[in-house]
Amino acid sequence: TVARATASQVGYSVIATDDLGAAARGVTNRAIASDLFAMRAEDYREYYITHSVDELLEHAQRSHRALWPAIEAVVHEHATWASPAIVEGWALLPDLVAKLDLSRVAAVWVEVPDSVLEARVRATPDFYAGASNPELMIRRFTQRSVDFGLILRAQTSALHLPLVRLSGAETPEEASQALLLAVRGRAAV
């Protein structure tokens, strides 16, 4: 939502890393690129229930790193000759993004309170409906997201990359303004 609001303000298109992942998995298979499928299970609800938070976190990182060549190719294309775009998604790992050597690329990460993450999951009952243990699914999904956020915070800090901390009460337009200010280097992040 914030990426779309930001893109609207600057006249860019939006590319979601989730879509890049779906495209990458569509042209390969688990036997060839198993890490791309690390978070894929027959029933995603049971996936969160049957794996520990540490396993979920490890799967996410493997999957994101396996997807990086596709993300990097898209970023490079849009930074060098295609129309400008905002590439959004949790597969953008700071340590990988920092290695991009493209003058027309800027990056910013967003952090929201843990309570906001859980509230968003709970506000989407279709996401956990049918799970054998909805509470466990919600807790593990949320904790995996919280722990992943800690990794992002550590990496952005170590690499001196902008991290914008939002309260979760901002409108998409307000959040978008905070991100644009951070990218332009005029915000306390």
PDB file of C-alpha atoms in Angstrom:
ATOM      1  CA  THR A   1       0.000   0.000   0.000  1.00  0.00           C
ATOM      2  CA  VAL A   2       2.768   2.414   0.929  1.00  0.00           C
ATOM      3  CA  ALA A   3       4.761   1.471  -2.176  1.00  0.00           C
ATOM      4  CA  ARG A   4       1.742   2.229  -4.376  1.00  0.00           C
ATOM      5  CA  ALA A   5       1.174   5.560  -2.602  1.00  0.00           C
ATOM      6  CA  THR A   6       4.844   6.471  -3.038  1.00  0.00           C
ATOM      7  CA  ALA A   7       4.875   5.401  -6.681  1.00  0.00           C
ATOM      8  CA  SER A   8       1.789   7.500  -7.320  1.00  0.00           C
ATOM      9  CA  GLN A   9       3.498  10.560  -5.837  1.00  0.00           C
ATOM     10  CA  VAL A  10       6.622  10.199  -7.967  1.00  0.00           C
ATOM     11  CA  GLY A  11       5.086   8.710 -11.122  1.00  0.00           C
ATOM     12  CA  TYR A  12       6.834   5.336 -10.930  1.00  0.00           C
ATOM     13  CA  SER A  13       5.555   1.817 -11.388  1.00  0.00           C
ATOM     14  CA  VAL A  14       5.636  -0.730  -8.557  1.00  0.00           C
ATOM     15  CA  ILE A  15       7.252  -4.142  -8.739  1.00  0.00           C
ATOM     16  CA  ALA A  16       6.618  -6.558  -5.876  1.00  0.00           C
ATOM     17  CA  THR A  17       9.291  -9.071  -4.940  1.00  0.00           C
ATOM     18  CA  ASP A  18       6.452 -11.527  -4.202  1.00  0.00           C
ATOM     19  CA  ASP A  19       5.531 -11.344  -7.892  1.00  0.00           C
ATOM     20  CA  LEU A  20       9.147 -11.837  -8.925  1.00  0.00           C
ATOM     21  CA  GLY A  21       9.254 -14.914  -6.695  1.00  0.00           C
ATOM     22  CA  ALA A  22       6.104 -16.318  -8.274  1.00  0.00           C
ATOM     23  CA  ALA A  23       7.547 -15.722 -11.758  1.00  0.00           C
ATOM     24  CA  ALA A  24      10.873 -17.340 -10.843  1.00  0.00           C
ATOM     25  CA  ARG A  25       9.143 -20.397  -9.380  1.00  0.00           C
ATOM     26  CA  GLY A  26       6.991 -20.583 -12.511  1.00  0.00           C
ATOM     27  CA  VAL A  27       9.990 -21.178 -14.751  1.00  0.00           C
ATOM     28  CA  THR A  28      11.808 -23.712 -12.601  1.00  0.00           C
ATOM     29  CA  ASN A  29      11.054 -26.466 -10.140  1.00  0.00           C
ATOM     30  CA  ARG A  30      11.971 -27.597  -6.643  1.00  0.00           C
ATOM     31  CA  ALA A  31      14.534 -30.117  -7.930  1.00  0.00           C
ATOM     32  CA  ILE A  32      16.521 -27.406  -9.733  1.00  0.00           C
ATOM     33  CA  ALA A  33      16.067 -24.428  -7.383  1.00  0.00           C
ATOM     34  CA  SER A  34      15.006 -25.812  -4.018  1.00  0.00           C
ATOM     35  CA  ASP A  35      15.736 -22.610  -2.092  1.00  0.00           C
ATOM     36  CA  LEU A  36      13.202 -20.681  -4.200  1.00  0.00           C
ATOM     37  CA  PHE A  37      10.616 -23.108  -2.848  1.00  0.00           C
ATOM     38  CA  ALA A  38      11.839 -23.037   0.777  1.00  0.00           C
ATOM     39  CA  MET A  39       8.657 -21.344   2.023  1.00  0.00           C
ATOM     40  CA  ARG A  40       6.282 -23.276  -0.209  1.00  0.00           C
ATOM     41  CA  ALA A  41       4.176 -26.057   1.204  1.00  0.00           C
ATOM     42  CA  GLU A  42       1.018 -27.757   0.120  1.00  0.00           C
ATOM     43  CA  ASP A  43      -0.968 -25.871   2.768  1.00  0.00           C
ATOM     44  CA  TYR A  44       0.691 -22.630   3.872  1.00  0.00           C
ATOM     45  CA  ARG A  45      -1.379 -22.563   7.073  1.00  0.00           C
ATOM     46  CA  GLU A  46       0.001 -25.905   8.223  1.00  0.00           C
ATOM     47  CA  TYR A  47       3.474 -24.816   7.128  1.00  0.00           C
ATOM     48  CA  TYR A  48       3.460 -22.154   9.843  1.00  0.00           C
ATOM     49  CA  ILE A  49       2.135 -24.608  12.406  1.00  0.00           C
ATOM     50  CA  THR A  50       4.537 -27.477  11.684  1.00  0.00           C
ATOM     51  CA  HIS A  51       7.761 -25.438  11.561  1.00  0.00           C
ATOM     52  CA  SER A  52       9.493 -23.617  14.394  1.00  0.00           C
ATOM     53  CA  VAL A  53      10.026 -19.872  14.197  1.00  0.00           C
ATOM     54  CA  ASP A  54      13.751 -20.484  13.636  1.00  0.00           C
ATOM     55  CA  GLU A  55      12.976 -22.815  10.720  1.00  0.00           C
ATOM     56  CA  LEU A  56      10.517 -20.300   9.238  1.00  0.00           C
ATOM     57  CA  LEU A  57      13.135 -17.566   9.489  1.00  0.00           C
ATOM     58  CA  GLU A  58      15.825 -19.747   7.922  1.00  0.00           C
ATOM     59  CA  HIS A  59      13.492 -20.712   5.055  1.00  0.00           C
ATOM     60  CA  ALA A  60      12.644 -17.064   4.405  1.00  0.00           C
ATOM     61  CA  GLN A  61      16.287 -16.047   4.236  1.00  0.00           C
ATOM     62  CA  ARG A  62      17.178 -18.942   1.919  1.00  0.00           C
ATOM     63  CA  SER A  63      14.270 -18.080  -0.344  1.00  0.00           C
ATOM     64  CA  HIS A  64      15.129 -14.360  -0.438  1.00  0.00           C
ATOM     65  CA  ARG A  65      18.768 -15.026  -1.236  1.00  0.00           C
ATOM     66  CA  ALA A  66      17.804 -17.474  -3.993  1.00  0.00           C
ATOM     67  CA  LEU A  67      15.512 -14.833  -5.494  1.00  0.00           C
ATOM     68  CA  TRP A  68      18.156 -12.103  -5.360  1.00  0.00           C
ATOM     69  CA  PRO A  69      19.539 -12.609  -8.915  1.00  0.00           C
ATOM     70  CA  ALA A  70      16.050 -11.980 -10.346  1.00  0.00           C
ATOM     71  CA  ILE A  71      15.530  -8.928  -8.130  1.00  0.00           C
ATOM     72  CA  GLU A  72      18.967  -7.580  -9.004  1.00  0.00           C
ATOM     73  CA  ALA A  73      18.296  -8.008 -12.736  1.00  0.00           C
ATOM     74  CA  VAL A  74      15.011  -6.086 -12.500  1.00  0.00           C
ATOM     75  CA  VAL A  75      16.569  -3.313 -10.406  1.00  0.00           C
ATOM     76  CA  HIS A  76      19.496  -3.034 -12.818  1.00  0.00           C
ATOM     77  CA  GLU A  77      17.164  -2.842 -15.816  1.00  0.00           C
ATOM     78  CA  HIS A  78      15.049  -0.089 -14.300  1.00  0.00           C
ATOM     79  CA  ALA A  79      18.085   1.825 -13.048  1.00  0.00           C
ATOM     80  CA  THR A  80      19.897   1.831 -16.367  1.00  0.00           C
ATOM     81  CA  TRP A  81      17.382   2.112 -19.160  1.00  0.00           C
ATOM     82  CA  ALA A  82      13.770   1.235 -18.317  1.00  0.00           C
ATOM     83  CA  SER A  83      11.267   3.541 -16.682  1.00  0.00           C
ATOM     84  CA  PRO A  84      11.794   4.229 -12.973  1.00  0.00           C
ATOM     85  CA  ALA A  85      10.164   1.802 -10.547  1.00  0.00           C
ATOM     86  CA  ILE A  86       9.784   1.105  -6.890  1.00  0.00           C
ATOM     87  CA  VAL A  87      10.723  -2.459  -6.051  1.00  0.00           C
ATOM     88  CA  GLU A  88       9.063  -3.424  -2.784  1.00  0.00           C
ATOM     89  CA  GLY A  89       8.955  -6.458  -0.607  1.00  0.00           C
ATOM     90  CA  TRP A  90      10.502  -8.244   2.276  1.00  0.00           C
ATOM     91  CA  ALA A  91      12.893 -10.119  -0.014  1.00  0.00           C
ATOM     92  CA  LEU A  92      15.062  -7.002  -0.264  1.00  0.00           C
ATOM     93  CA  LEU A  93      17.874  -7.840   2.109  1.00  0.00           C
ATOM     94  CA  PRO A  94      20.037  -4.842   3.073  1.00  0.00           C
ATOM     95  CA  ASP A  95      23.336  -6.718   2.742  1.00  0.00           C
ATOM     96  CA  LEU A  96      22.490  -7.589  -0.872  1.00  0.00           C
ATOM     97  CA  VAL A  97      20.989  -4.225  -1.814  1.00  0.00           C
ATOM     98  CA  ALA A  98      24.070  -2.459  -0.412  1.00  0.00           C
ATOM     99  CA  LYS A  99      26.227  -4.254  -2.986  1.00  0.00           C
ATOM    100  CA  LEU A 100      24.363  -2.710  -5.898  1.00  0.00           C
ATOM    101  CA  ASP A 101      26.625  -0.249  -7.656  1.00  0.00           C
ATOM    102  CA  LEU A 102      23.972   1.858  -9.324  1.00  0.00           C
ATOM    103  CA  SER A 103      23.847   5.618  -8.865  1.00  0.00           C
ATOM    104  CA  ARG A 104      20.139   5.815  -9.696  1.00  0.00           C
ATOM    105  CA  VAL A 105      19.078   3.396  -6.948  1.00  0.00           C
ATOM    106  CA  ALA A 106      17.984   4.438  -3.489  1.00  0.00           C
ATOM    107  CA  ALA A 107      16.746   2.134  -0.765  1.00  0.00           C
ATOM    108  CA  VAL A 108      14.862   2.468   2.488  1.00  0.00           C
ATOM    109  CA  TRP A 109      13.477  -0.087   4.928  1.00  0.00           C
ATOM    110  CA  VAL A 110      10.395   0.273   7.104  1.00  0.00           C
ATOM    111  CA  GLU A 111       9.771  -0.925  10.631  1.00  0.00           C
ATOM    112  CA  VAL A 112       6.454  -0.989  12.467  1.00  0.00           C
ATOM    113  CA  PRO A 113       5.730  -2.091  16.038  1.00  0.00           C
ATOM    114  CA  ASP A 114       5.209  -5.807  16.651  1.00  0.00           C
ATOM    115  CA  SER A 115       1.625  -5.133  17.723  1.00  0.00           C
ATOM    116  CA  VAL A 116       0.877  -3.656  14.294  1.00  0.00           C
ATOM    117  CA  LEU A 117       2.162  -6.787  12.566  1.00  0.00           C
ATOM    118  CA  GLU A 118      -0.035  -9.034  14.691  1.00  0.00           C
ATOM    119  CA  ALA A 119      -3.061  -6.768  14.307  1.00  0.00           C
ATOM    120  CA  ARG A 120      -2.714  -6.868  10.517  1.00  0.00           C
ATOM    121  CA  VAL A 121      -2.621 -10.662  10.523  1.00  0.00           C
ATOM    122  CA  ARG A 122      -5.634 -10.902  12.823  1.00  0.00           C
ATOM    123  CA  ALA A 123      -7.520  -8.420  10.643  1.00  0.00           C
ATOM    124  CA  THR A 124      -7.256 -10.858   7.724  1.00  0.00           C
ATOM    125  CA  PRO A 125      -9.205 -13.936   8.864  1.00  0.00           C
ATOM    126  CA  ASP A 126      -9.076 -15.481   5.384  1.00  0.00           C
ATOM    127  CA  PHE A 127      -5.328 -15.831   5.915  1.00  0.00           C
ATOM    128  CA  TYR A 128      -5.656 -18.189   8.878  1.00  0.00           C
ATOM    129  CA  ALA A 129      -9.152 -19.618   8.347  1.00  0.00           C
ATOM    130  CA  GLY A 130      -9.008 -23.400   8.123  1.00  0.00           C
ATOM    131  CA  ALA A 131      -5.730 -23.749  10.013  1.00  0.00           C
ATOM    132  CA  SER A 132      -5.705 -26.649  12.453  1.00  0.00           C
ATOM    133  CA  ASN A 133      -4.431 -24.253  15.127  1.00  0.00           C
ATOM    134  CA  PRO A 134      -5.108 -20.639  14.093  1.00  0.00           C
ATOM    135  CA  GLU A 135      -3.549 -19.137  17.247  1.00  0.00           C
ATOM    136  CA  LEU A 136      -0.292 -21.025  16.764  1.00  0.00           C
ATOM    137  CA  MET A 137      -0.221 -20.071  13.098  1.00  0.00           C
ATOM    138  CA  ILE A 138      -0.741 -16.385  13.928  1.00  0.00           C
ATOM    139  CA  ARG A 139       1.900 -16.441  16.685  1.00  0.00           C
ATOM    140  CA  ARG A 140       4.529 -18.154  14.530  1.00  0.00           C
ATOM    141  CA  PHE A 141       3.846 -16.026  11.460  1.00  0.00           C
ATOM    142  CA  THR A 142       4.032 -12.863  13.561  1.00  0.00           C
ATOM    143  CA  GLN A 143       7.147 -13.935  15.471  1.00  0.00           C
ATOM    144  CA  ARG A 144       8.901 -14.888  12.244  1.00  0.00           C
ATOM    145  CA  SER A 145       8.118 -11.387  10.930  1.00  0.00           C
ATOM    146  CA  VAL A 146       9.311  -9.741  14.146  1.00  0.00           C
ATOM    147  CA  ASP A 147      12.561 -11.733  14.136  1.00  0.00           C
ATOM    148  CA  PHE A 148      13.099 -10.943  10.462  1.00  0.00           C
ATOM    149  CA  GLY A 149      12.649  -7.263  11.306  1.00  0.00           C
ATOM    150  CA  LEU A 150      15.436  -7.555  13.885  1.00  0.00           C
ATOM    151  CA  ILE A 151      17.737  -8.916  11.184  1.00  0.00           C
ATOM    152  CA  LEU A 152      16.812  -6.034   8.882  1.00  0.00           C
ATOM    153  CA  ARG A 153      17.394  -3.511  11.674  1.00  0.00           C
ATOM    154  CA  ALA A 154      20.837  -4.961  12.414  1.00  0.00           C
ATOM    155  CA  GLN A 155      21.830  -4.996   8.750  1.00  0.00           C
ATOM    156  CA  THR A 156      20.579  -1.472   7.994  1.00  0.00           C
ATOM    157  CA  SER A 157      22.405  -0.164  11.065  1.00  0.00           C
ATOM    158  CA  ALA A 158      25.655  -1.936  10.229  1.00  0.00           C
ATOM    159  CA  LEU A 159      25.505  -0.770   6.611  1.00  0.00           C
ATOM    160  CA  HIS A 160      24.323   2.781   7.434  1.00  0.00           C
ATOM    161  CA  LEU A 161      21.183   2.370   5.340  1.00  0.00           C
ATOM    162  CA  PRO A 162      17.965   4.254   6.085  1.00  0.00           C
ATOM    163  CA  LEU A 163      15.366   2.580   8.271  1.00  0.00           C
ATOM    164  CA  VAL A 164      12.137   4.458   8.890  1.00  0.00           C
ATOM    165  CA  ARG A 165      10.282   3.551  12.054  1.00  0.00           C
ATOM    166  CA  LEU A 166       6.557   4.056  11.695  1.00  0.00           C
ATOM    167  CA  SER A 167       3.949   3.851  14.425  1.00  0.00           C
ATOM    168  CA  GLY A 168       1.440   2.065  12.227  1.00  0.00           C
ATOM    169  CA  ALA A 169      -1.044   4.916  12.657  1.00  0.00           C
ATOM    170  CA  GLU A 170       0.216   6.799   9.591  1.00  0.00           C
ATOM    171  CA  THR A 171      -1.867   7.005   6.462  1.00  0.00           C
ATOM    172  CA  PRO A 172      -0.222   5.510   3.371  1.00  0.00           C
ATOM    173  CA  GLU A 173       0.462   9.067   2.183  1.00  0.00           C
ATOM    174  CA  GLU A 174       2.124  10.039   5.482  1.00  0.00           C
ATOM    175  CA  ALA A 175       4.230   6.883   5.441  1.00  0.00           C
ATOM    176  CA  SER A 176       5.127   7.591   1.834  1.00  0.00           C
ATOM    177  CA  GLN A 177       6.325  11.096   2.732  1.00  0.00           C
ATOM    178  CA  ALA A 178       8.501   9.675   5.524  1.00  0.00           C
ATOM    179  CA  LEU A 179      10.075   7.215   3.072  1.00  0.00           C
ATOM    180  CA  LEU A 180      10.707   9.864   0.436  1.00  0.00           C
ATOM    181  CA  LEU A 181      12.328  12.133   3.019  1.00  0.00           C
ATOM    182  CA  ALA A 182      14.554   9.291   4.203  1.00  0.00           C
ATOM    183  CA  VAL A 183      15.614   8.479   0.649  1.00  0.00           C
ATOM    184  CA  ARG A 184      16.457  12.137   0.089  1.00  0.00           C
ATOM    185  CA  GLY A 185      18.489  12.106   3.293  1.00  0.00           C
ATOM    186  CA  ARG A 186      16.411  14.703   5.109  1.00  0.00           C
ATOM    187  CA  ALA A 187      14.769  12.614   7.780  1.00  0.00           C
ATOM    188  CA  ALA A 188      15.799  11.341  11.143  1.00  0.00           C
ATOM    189  CA  VAL A 189      15.482   7.597  10.713  1.00  0.00           C
TER     190      VAL A 189
END
